[in-house]
Coordinates of C-alpha atoms in Angstrom, one line a residue:
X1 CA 29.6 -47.0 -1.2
X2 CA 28.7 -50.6 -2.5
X3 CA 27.4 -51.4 -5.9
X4 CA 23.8 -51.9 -4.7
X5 CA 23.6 -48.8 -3.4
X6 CA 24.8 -46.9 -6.0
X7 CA 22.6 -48.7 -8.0
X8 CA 19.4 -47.8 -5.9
X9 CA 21.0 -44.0 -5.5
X10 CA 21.1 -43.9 -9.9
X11 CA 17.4 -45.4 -10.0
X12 CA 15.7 -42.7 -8.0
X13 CA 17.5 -39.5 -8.9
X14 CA 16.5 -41.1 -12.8
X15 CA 13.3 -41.4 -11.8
X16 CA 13.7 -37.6 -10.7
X17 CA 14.9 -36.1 -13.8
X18 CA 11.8 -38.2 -16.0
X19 CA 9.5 -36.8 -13.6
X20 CA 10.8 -33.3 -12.5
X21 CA 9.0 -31.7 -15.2
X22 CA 5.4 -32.9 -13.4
X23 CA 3.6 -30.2 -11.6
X24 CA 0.3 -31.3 -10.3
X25 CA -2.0 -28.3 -9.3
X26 CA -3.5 -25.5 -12.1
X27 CA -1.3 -23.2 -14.1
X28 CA -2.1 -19.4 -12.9
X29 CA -4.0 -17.7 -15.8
X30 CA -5.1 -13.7 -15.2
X31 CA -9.1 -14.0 -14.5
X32 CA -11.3 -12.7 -16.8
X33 CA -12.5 -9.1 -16.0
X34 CA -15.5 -7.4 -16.4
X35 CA -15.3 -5.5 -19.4
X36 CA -16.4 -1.9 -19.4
X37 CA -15.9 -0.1 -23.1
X38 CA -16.1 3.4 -22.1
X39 CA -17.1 5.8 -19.3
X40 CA -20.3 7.0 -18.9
X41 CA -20.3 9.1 -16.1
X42 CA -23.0 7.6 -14.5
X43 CA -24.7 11.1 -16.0
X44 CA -25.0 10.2 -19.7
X45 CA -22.1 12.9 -19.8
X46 CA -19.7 13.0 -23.3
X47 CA -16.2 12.7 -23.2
X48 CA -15.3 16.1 -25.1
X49 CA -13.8 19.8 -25.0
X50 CA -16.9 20.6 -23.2
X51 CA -16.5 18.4 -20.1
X52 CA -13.0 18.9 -19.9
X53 CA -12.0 15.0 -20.3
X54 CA -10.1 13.2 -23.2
X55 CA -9.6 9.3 -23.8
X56 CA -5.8 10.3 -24.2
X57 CA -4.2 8.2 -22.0
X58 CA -1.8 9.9 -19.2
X59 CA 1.3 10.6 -19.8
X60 CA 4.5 10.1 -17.6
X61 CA 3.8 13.6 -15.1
X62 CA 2.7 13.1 -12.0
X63 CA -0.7 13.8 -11.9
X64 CA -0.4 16.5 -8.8
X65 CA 1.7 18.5 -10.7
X66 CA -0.9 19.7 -12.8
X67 CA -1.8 22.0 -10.4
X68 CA 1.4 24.0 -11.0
X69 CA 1.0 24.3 -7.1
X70 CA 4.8 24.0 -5.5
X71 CA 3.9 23.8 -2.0
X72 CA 1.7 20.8 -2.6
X73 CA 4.2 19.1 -4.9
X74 CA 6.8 19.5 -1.6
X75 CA 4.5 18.2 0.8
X76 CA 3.8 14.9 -1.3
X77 CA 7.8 14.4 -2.0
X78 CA 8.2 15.1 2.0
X79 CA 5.8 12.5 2.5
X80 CA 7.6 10.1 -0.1
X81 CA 10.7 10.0 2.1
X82 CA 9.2 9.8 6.0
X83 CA 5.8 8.2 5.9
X84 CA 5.6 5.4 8.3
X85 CA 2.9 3.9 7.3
X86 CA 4.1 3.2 3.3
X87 CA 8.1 2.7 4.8
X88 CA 6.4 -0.8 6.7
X89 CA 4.6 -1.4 3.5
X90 CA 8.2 -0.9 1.7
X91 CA 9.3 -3.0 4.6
X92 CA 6.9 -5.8 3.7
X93 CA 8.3 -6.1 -0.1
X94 CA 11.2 -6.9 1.4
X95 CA 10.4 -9.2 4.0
X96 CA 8.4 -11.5 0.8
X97 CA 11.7 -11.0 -1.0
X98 CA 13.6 -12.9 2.2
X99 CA 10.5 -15.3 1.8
X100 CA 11.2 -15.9 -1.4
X101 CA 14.6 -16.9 -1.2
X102 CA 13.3 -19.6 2.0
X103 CA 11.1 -21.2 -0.7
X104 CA 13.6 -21.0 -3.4
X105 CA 15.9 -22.8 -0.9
X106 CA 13.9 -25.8 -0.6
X107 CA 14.9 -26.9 -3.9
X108 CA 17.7 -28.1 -2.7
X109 CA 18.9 -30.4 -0.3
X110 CA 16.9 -29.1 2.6
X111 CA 19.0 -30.9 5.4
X112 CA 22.8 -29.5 4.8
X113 CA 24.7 -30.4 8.3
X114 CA 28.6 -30.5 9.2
X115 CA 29.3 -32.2 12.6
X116 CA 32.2 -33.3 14.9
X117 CA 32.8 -34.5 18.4
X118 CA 35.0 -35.7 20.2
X119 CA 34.3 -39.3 23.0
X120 CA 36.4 -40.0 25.8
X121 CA 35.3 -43.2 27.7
X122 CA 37.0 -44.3 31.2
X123 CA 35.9 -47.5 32.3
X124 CA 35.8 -48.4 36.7
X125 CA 39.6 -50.2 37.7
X126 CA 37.4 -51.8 40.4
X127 CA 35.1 -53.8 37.3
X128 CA 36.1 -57.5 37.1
X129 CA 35.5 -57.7 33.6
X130 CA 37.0 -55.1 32.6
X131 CA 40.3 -56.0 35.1
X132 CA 40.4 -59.6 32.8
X133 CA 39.8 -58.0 29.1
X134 CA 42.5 -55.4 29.8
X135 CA 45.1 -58.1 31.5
X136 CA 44.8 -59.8 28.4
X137 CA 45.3 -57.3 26.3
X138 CA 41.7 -56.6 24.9
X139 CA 40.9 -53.6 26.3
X140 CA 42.9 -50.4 28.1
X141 CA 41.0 -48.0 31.0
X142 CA 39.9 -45.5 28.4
X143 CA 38.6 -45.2 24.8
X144 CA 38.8 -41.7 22.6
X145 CA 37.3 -41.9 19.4
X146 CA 37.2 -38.7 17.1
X147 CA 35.0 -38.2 13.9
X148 CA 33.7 -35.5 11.8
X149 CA 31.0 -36.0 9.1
X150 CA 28.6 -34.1 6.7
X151 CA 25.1 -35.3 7.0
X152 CA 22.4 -34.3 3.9
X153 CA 18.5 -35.2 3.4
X154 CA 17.0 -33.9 0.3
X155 CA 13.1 -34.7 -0.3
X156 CA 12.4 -34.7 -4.6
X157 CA 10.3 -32.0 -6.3
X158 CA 8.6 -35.1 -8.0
X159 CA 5.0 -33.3 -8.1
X160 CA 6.0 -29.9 -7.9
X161 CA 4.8 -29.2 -4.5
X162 CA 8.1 -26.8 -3.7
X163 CA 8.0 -25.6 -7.3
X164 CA 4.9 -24.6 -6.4
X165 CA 6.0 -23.0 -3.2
X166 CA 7.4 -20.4 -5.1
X167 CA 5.6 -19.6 -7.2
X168 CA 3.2 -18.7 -4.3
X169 CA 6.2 -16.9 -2.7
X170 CA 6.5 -14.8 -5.9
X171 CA 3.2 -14.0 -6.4
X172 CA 3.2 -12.6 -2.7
X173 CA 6.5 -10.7 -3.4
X174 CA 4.5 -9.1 -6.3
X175 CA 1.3 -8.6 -4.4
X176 CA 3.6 -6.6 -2.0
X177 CA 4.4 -4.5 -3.8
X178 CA 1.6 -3.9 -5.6
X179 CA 0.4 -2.8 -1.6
X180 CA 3.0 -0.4 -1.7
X181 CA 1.7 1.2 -4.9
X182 CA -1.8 1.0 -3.5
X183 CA -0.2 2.6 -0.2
X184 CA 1.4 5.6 -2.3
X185 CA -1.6 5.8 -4.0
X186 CA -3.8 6.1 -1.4
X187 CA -1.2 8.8 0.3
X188 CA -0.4 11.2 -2.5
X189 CA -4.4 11.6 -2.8
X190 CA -5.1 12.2 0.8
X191 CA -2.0 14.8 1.0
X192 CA -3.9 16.7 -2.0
X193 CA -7.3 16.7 -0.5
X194 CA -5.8 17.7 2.9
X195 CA -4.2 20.5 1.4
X196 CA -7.9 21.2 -0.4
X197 CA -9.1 21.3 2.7
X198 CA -6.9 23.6 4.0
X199 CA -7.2 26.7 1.7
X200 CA -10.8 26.0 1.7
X201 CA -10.7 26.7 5.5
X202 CA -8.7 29.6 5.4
X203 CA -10.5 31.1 2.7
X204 CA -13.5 30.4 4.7
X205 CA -11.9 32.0 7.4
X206 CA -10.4 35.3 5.1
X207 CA -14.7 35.5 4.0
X208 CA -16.0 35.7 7.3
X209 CA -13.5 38.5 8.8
X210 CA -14.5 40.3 5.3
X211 CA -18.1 40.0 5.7
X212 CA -17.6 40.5 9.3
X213 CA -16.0 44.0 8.6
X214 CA -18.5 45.0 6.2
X215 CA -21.4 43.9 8.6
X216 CA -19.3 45.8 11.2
X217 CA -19.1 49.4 9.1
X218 CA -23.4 48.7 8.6
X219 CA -23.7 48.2 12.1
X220 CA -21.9 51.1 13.1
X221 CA -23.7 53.3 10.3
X222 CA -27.2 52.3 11.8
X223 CA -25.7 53.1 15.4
X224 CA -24.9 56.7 14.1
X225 CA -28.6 56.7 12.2
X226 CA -30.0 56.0 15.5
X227 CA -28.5 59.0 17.0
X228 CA -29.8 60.9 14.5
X229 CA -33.8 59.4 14.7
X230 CA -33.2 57.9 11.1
X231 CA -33.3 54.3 12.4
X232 CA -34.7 52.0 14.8
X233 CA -33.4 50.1 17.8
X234 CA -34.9 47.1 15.7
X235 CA -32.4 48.1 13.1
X236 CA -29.5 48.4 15.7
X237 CA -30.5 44.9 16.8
X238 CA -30.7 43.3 13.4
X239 CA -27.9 44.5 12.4
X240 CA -26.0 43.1 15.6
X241 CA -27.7 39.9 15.4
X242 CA -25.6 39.4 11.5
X243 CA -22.3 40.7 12.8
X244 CA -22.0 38.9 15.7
X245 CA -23.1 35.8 13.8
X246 CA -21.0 36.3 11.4
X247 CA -17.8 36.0 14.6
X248 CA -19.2 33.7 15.6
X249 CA -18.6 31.1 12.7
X250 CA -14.9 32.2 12.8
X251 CA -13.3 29.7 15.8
X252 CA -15.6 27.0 14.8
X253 CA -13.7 27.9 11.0
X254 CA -10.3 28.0 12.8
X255 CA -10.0 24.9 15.1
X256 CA -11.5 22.6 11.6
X257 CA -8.3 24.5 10.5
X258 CA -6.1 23.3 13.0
X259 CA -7.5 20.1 12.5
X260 CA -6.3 20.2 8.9
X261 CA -3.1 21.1 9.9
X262 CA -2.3 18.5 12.3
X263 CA -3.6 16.1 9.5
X264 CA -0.9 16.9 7.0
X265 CA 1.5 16.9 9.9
X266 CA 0.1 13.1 10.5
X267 CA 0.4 12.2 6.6
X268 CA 4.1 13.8 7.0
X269 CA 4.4 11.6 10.1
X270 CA 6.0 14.7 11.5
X271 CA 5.2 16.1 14.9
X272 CA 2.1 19.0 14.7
X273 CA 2.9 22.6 15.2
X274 CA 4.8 23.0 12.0
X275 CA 2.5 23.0 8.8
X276 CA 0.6 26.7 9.8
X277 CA 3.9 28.9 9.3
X278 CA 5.0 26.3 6.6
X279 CA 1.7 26.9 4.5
X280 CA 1.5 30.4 5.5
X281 CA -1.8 32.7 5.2
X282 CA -2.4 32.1 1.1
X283 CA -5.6 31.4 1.0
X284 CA -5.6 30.3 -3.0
X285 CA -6.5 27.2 -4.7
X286 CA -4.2 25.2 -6.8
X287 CA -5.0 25.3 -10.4
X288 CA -7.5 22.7 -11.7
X289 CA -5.9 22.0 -15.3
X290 CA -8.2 22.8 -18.6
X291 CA -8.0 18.9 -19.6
X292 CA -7.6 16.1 -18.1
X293 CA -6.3 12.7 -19.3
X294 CA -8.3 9.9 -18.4
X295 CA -7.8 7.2 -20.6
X296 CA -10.4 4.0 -21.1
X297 CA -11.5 2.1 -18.6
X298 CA -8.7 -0.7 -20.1
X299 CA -6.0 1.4 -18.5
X300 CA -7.7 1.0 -15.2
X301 CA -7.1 -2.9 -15.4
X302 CA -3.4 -1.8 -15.8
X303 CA -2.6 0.8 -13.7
X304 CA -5.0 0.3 -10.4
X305 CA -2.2 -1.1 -7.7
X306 CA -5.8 -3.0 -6.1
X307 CA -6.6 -4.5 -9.2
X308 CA -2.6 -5.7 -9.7
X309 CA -2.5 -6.9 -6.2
X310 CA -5.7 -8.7 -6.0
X311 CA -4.7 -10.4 -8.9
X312 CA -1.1 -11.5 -7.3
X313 CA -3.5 -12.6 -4.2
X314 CA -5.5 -15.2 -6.4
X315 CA -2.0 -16.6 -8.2
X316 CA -0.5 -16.9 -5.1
X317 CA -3.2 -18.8 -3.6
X318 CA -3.3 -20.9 -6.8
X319 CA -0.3 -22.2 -6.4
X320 CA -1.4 -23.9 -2.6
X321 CA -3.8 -26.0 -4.8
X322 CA -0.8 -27.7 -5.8
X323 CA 1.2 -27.6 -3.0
X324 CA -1.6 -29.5 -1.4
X325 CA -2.7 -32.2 -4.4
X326 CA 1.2 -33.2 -4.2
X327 CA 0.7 -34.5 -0.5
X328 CA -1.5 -36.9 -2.4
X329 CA 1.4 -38.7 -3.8
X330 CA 4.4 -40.3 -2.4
X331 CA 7.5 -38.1 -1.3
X332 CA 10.6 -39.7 -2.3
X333 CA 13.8 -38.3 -0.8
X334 CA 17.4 -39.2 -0.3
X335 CA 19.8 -38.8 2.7
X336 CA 23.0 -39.9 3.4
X337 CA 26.1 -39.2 5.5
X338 CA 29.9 -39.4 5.4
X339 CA 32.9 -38.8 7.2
X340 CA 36.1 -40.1 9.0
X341 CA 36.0 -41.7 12.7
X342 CA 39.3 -42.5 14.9
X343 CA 40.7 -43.5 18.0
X344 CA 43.1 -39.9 17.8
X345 CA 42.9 -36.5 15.6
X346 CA 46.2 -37.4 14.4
X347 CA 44.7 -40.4 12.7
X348 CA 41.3 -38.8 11.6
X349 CA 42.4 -38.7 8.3
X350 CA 44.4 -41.9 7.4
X351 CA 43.8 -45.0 5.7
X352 CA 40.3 -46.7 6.5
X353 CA 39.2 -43.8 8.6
X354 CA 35.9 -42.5 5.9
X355 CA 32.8 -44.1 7.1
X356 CA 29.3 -43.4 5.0
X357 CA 26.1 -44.3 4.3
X358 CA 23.3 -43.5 1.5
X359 CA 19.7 -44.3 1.9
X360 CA 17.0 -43.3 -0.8
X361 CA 13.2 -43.8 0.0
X362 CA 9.9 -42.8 0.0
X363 CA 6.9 -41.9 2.3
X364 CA 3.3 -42.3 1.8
X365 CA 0.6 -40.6 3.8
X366 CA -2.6 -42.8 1.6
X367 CA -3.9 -43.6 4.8
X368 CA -5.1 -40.2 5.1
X369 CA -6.2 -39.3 1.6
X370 CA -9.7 -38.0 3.1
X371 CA -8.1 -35.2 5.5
X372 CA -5.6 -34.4 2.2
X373 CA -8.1 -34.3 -0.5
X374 CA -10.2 -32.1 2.2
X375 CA -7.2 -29.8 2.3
X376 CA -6.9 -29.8 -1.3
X377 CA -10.7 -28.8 -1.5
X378 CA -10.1 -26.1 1.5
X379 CA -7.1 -24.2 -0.7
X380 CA -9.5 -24.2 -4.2
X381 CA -12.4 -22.9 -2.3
X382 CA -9.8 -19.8 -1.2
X383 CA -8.3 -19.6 -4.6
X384 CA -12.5 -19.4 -6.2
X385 CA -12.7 -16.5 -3.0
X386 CA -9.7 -14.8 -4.4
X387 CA -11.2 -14.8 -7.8
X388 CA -14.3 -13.3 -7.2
X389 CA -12.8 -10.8 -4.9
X390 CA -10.9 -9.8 -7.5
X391 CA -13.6 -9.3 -9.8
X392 CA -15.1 -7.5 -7.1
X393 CA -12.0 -5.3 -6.8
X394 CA -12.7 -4.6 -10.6
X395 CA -15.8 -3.3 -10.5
X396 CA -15.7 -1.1 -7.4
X397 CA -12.6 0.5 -9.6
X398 CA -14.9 1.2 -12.1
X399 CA -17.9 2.4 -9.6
X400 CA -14.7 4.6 -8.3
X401 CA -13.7 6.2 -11.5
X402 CA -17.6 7.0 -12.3
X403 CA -18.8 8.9 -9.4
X404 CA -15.6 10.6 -9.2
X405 CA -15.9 11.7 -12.8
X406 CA -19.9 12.4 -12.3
X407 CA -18.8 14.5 -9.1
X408 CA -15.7 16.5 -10.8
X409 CA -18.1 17.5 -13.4
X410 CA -21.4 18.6 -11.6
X411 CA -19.6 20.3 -9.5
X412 CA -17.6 22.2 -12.2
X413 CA -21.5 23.6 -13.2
X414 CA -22.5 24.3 -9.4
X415 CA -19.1 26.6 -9.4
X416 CA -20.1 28.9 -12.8
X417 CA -23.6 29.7 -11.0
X418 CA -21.9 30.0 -8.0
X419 CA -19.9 32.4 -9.1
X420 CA -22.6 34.3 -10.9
X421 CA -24.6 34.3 -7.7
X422 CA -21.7 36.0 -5.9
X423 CA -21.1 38.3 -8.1
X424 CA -25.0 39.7 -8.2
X425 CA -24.5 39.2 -4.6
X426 CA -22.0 41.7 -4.3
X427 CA -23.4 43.8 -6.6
X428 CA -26.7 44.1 -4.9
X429 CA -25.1 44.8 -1.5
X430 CA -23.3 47.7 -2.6
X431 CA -26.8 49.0 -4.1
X432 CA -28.9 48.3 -0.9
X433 CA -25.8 50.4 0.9
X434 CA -26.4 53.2 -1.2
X435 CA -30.3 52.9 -0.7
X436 CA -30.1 52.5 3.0
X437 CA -27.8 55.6 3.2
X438 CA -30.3 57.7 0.6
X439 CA -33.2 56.5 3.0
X440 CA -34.8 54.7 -0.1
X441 CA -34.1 51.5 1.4
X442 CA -35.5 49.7 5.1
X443 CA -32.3 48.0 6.9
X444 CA -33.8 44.5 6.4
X445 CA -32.9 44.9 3.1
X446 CA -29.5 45.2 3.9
X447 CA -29.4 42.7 6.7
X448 CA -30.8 40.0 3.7
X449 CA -28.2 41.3 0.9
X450 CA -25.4 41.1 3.4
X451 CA -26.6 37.2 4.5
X452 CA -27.0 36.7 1.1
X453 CA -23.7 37.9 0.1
X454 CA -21.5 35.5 3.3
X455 CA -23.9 32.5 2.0
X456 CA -23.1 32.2 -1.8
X457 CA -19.3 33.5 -0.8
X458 CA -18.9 30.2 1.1
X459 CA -20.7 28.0 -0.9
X460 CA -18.7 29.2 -3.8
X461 CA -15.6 28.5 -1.5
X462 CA -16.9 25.2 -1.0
X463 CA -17.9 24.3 -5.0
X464 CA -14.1 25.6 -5.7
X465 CA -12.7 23.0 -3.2
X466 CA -15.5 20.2 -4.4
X467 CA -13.8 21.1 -7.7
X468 CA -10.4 19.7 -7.0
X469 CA -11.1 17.4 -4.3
X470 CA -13.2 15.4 -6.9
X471 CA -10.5 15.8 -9.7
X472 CA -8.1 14.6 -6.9
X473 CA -10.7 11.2 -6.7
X474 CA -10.8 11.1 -10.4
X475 CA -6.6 10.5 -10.7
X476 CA -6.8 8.4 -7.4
X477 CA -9.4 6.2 -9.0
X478 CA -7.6 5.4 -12.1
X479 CA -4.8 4.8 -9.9
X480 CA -2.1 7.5 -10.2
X481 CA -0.1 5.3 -12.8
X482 CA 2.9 7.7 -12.5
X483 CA 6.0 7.1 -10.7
X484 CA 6.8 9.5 -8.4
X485 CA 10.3 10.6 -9.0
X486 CA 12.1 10.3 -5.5
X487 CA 11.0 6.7 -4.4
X488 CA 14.0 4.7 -4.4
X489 CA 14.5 1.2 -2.9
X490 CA 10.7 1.3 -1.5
X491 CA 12.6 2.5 2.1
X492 CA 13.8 5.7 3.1
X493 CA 18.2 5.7 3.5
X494 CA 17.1 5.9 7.6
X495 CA 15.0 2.7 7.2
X496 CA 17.5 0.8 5.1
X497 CA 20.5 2.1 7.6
X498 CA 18.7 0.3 11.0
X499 CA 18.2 -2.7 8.5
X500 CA 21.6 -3.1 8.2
X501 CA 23.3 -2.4 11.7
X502 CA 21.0 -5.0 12.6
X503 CA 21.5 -8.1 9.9
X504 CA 23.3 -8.4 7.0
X505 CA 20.6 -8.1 4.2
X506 CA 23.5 -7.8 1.1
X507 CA 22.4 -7.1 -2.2
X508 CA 18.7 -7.5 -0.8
X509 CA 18.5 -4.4 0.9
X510 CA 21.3 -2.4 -1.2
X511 CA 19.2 -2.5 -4.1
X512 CA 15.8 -0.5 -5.2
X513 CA 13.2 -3.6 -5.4
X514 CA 10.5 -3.2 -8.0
X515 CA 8.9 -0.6 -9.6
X516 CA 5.9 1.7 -8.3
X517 CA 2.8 2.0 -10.6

């Protein structure tokens, strides 16, 4: 290498190092939030011992087992290990890991090339040129020559445009995962109202053979009355009419059931035909806990996977501001080659065999500065897009959390006069019985206590299961915040397994990425 060269090659990578430090583009800050300084319910509603809800903030339990229900705790750590749907979103953090180390890997050189060959030349015996140079000496029948080289190009991070680069790659690693808590999120509380479901339908089911039976021991009493002349055919009728309605709303009861079941099989990505033995005929509700931690709405900003990955969206996209601005600007880059040429491989390696060359420079697109400035104003229109759809984000988390709570509560009140009303219900059933049987009583009296009865029976069913399924929206709307114990690695041991027979991931796929919530 001469002394100009070396010269020229000192003079830009100086220039590098005084100017490596220059980033053009904005520095990511967090945006601003709307601020919300305490839960109102939407209902005017206090936070107290009387609602149920403290500003405590939630503690490290998952929330589903407050319902002290084990069945429903198995189903959601089943669900953990063989979901498809949040094993590709695992999938995907690790994909944006492997594009993080691409970006990462433009920081240096970005050409990196070995070569080698081998050149065998025969020339024609018939050639009259080539018959003089070789009779005197200047040239034989045949050339070899044999050389092998390493060849590098490395373009500056002057401006910061591939500093930049990742940064945008890291922000979409962490907006990955923050998908995958939105995706365990979103399962755990679909699993629990599923389940709602369930025991709501086979309570409903359990009601309407109950009713059914009583209807059926009425119907058979007015049969024997009519025998006797103490009732009419109308009676015989009504009472037929209620009982057989009353059958009837059993299949329509059963195949919503079956429904149900095949869901949880779909959430378990399991095959259906399974989850009716495995949940067996226990018709009971979990346990709705006596108080429940709910925190202020700050948490919210915290622990709402949406939220976190909305806001990885808009720093990711930041970043492209800057990748772009630095295409205003010129690249400088250098590139260069060396390595050993001769006439044999015996010789590739002696004396005045290294050949070489370095060459610094620089492009400039400025002819074009209208279509790159136009880019530059394309990527901050997306990151001002990213912004207020994060804000956005915000404030339907909020919305979330308030007609959850606002539902959880009002359906708490329905419950107690629901329960009231099934209980006089009852009560006034087994009276009109006893009157009917005295004679005291007409049969339409019992035919309207008996309808009476199924009807508040199933909308008490149905207030229960309102009950939990909005407690279940309430703890999805603040965003579980609680990492379940069993998620390891984002991918099940199956997952990671066909990973690796395929490529070799390393330390990249051997080791749990990230936390959840």
């Amino acid at each position: 290498m001469g002394r100009l060269q070396k010269a020229r090659l000192w003079a830009v990578l100086g220039s590098s190092l005084l100017l490596g430090g220059c980033m053009v583009g904005p520095d990511f800050e967090r945006p601003e939030a709307p601020i919300l300084d305490s839960w109102s319910y939407g209902a005017d509603l206090p936070i107290d011992s009387r609602t149920g809800f403290t500003t405590r903030s939630a503690n490290s339990v998952p929330w589903w087992h407050v319902f002290r229900d084990e069945t429903l705790n198995g189903l959601i750590a089943q669900a953990y290990r063989q979901n498809v749907e949040l094993q590709a979103a695992g999938v995907r953090v690790y994909q944006a890991r492997a594009q993080l180390g691409i970006a990462r890997g433009e920081l240096f050189p970005q050409v990196q090339e070995i070569n080698g060959g081998s050149k065998s030349i025969r020339f024609s015996a018939q050639d009259p040129s080539i018959r003089d140079l070789e009779r005197v000496g200047l040239v034989n029948d045949h050339i070899t020559r044999v050389s092998a080289g390493f060849d590098a190009a490395w373009e500056i991070d002057v401006w910061g445009k591939i500093r930049r680069d990742v940064q945008s790659a890291d922000a979409n690693l962490k907006a990955n995962i923050a998908s995958y808590d939105d995706a365990l999120v979103t399962l755990t509380g679909d699993i629990a109202a599923t389940y709602v479901t369930v025991r709501e339908l086979q309570q409903l089911v359990a009601t309407a053979r109950k009713n059914a039976a009583l209807q059926k021991k009425s119907l058979d009493l007015t049969r024997l009355r009519l025998e006797n002349g103490a009732a009419t055919k109308l009676d015989v009728d009504e009472a037929t009419v209620l009982y057989n309605n009353t059958l009837a709303s059993i299949p329509g009861y059963e195949a919503e059931l079956a429904q149900a079941y095949n869901a949880l099989s779909l959430l378990l990505s399991e095959p259906p035909g399974k989850m009716k033995s495995r949940l067996g005929r226990r018709a009971r509700y979990p346990r709705a806990p006596a108080e429940v931690a709910i925190g202020v709405p700050a948490d919210l900003l915290r622990r709402r996977p949406d939220i976190r990955y909305a806001e990885y969206v808009a720093a990711a996209q930041s970043a492209q501001i800057g990748v772009a601005k630095a295409d205003l600007y010129p690249a400088f880059s250098i590139s260069g080659a060396i390595g050993v040429s001769a006439d044999d491989f015996s010789n590739l390696f002696g004396n005045g065999t290294a050949t070489g060359f370095i060459n610094p420079g620089f492009s400039w697109n400025f002819l074009n500065y209208g279509r790159i400035q136009n880019n530059v104003r394309v990527q901050d229109a997306e990151f001002q897009e990213t912004l207020l759809n994060y804000k956005n984000t915000v404030l339907n988390a909020y919305s979330e959390v308030e007609n959850a709570l606002t539902a959880f509560l009002r359906s708490k009140q329905e419950a107690v006069y629901l329960r009231r009303s099934v209980a006089a219900a009852r009560s006034a059933v087994s009276e009109v019985e006893a009157q009917y049987e005295d004679g005291t009583a007409s049969y339409n009296r019992v035919v309207d206590a008996q309808k009476s009865l199924l009807v508040a029976e199933e909308r008490l069913i149905a207030a229960e299961a309102n009950v939990l399924t909005n407690l279940i929206a309430v703890y999805k709307g603040l965003g579980g915040g609680w990492v379940p114990e069993n998620v390891d690695g984002l991918i099940s041991e199956e997952t990671r397994q066909q990973m690796a027979e395929r490529t070799r991931w390393g330390k990249l796929l051997e080791k749990p990425v990230g936390n959840s919530g």
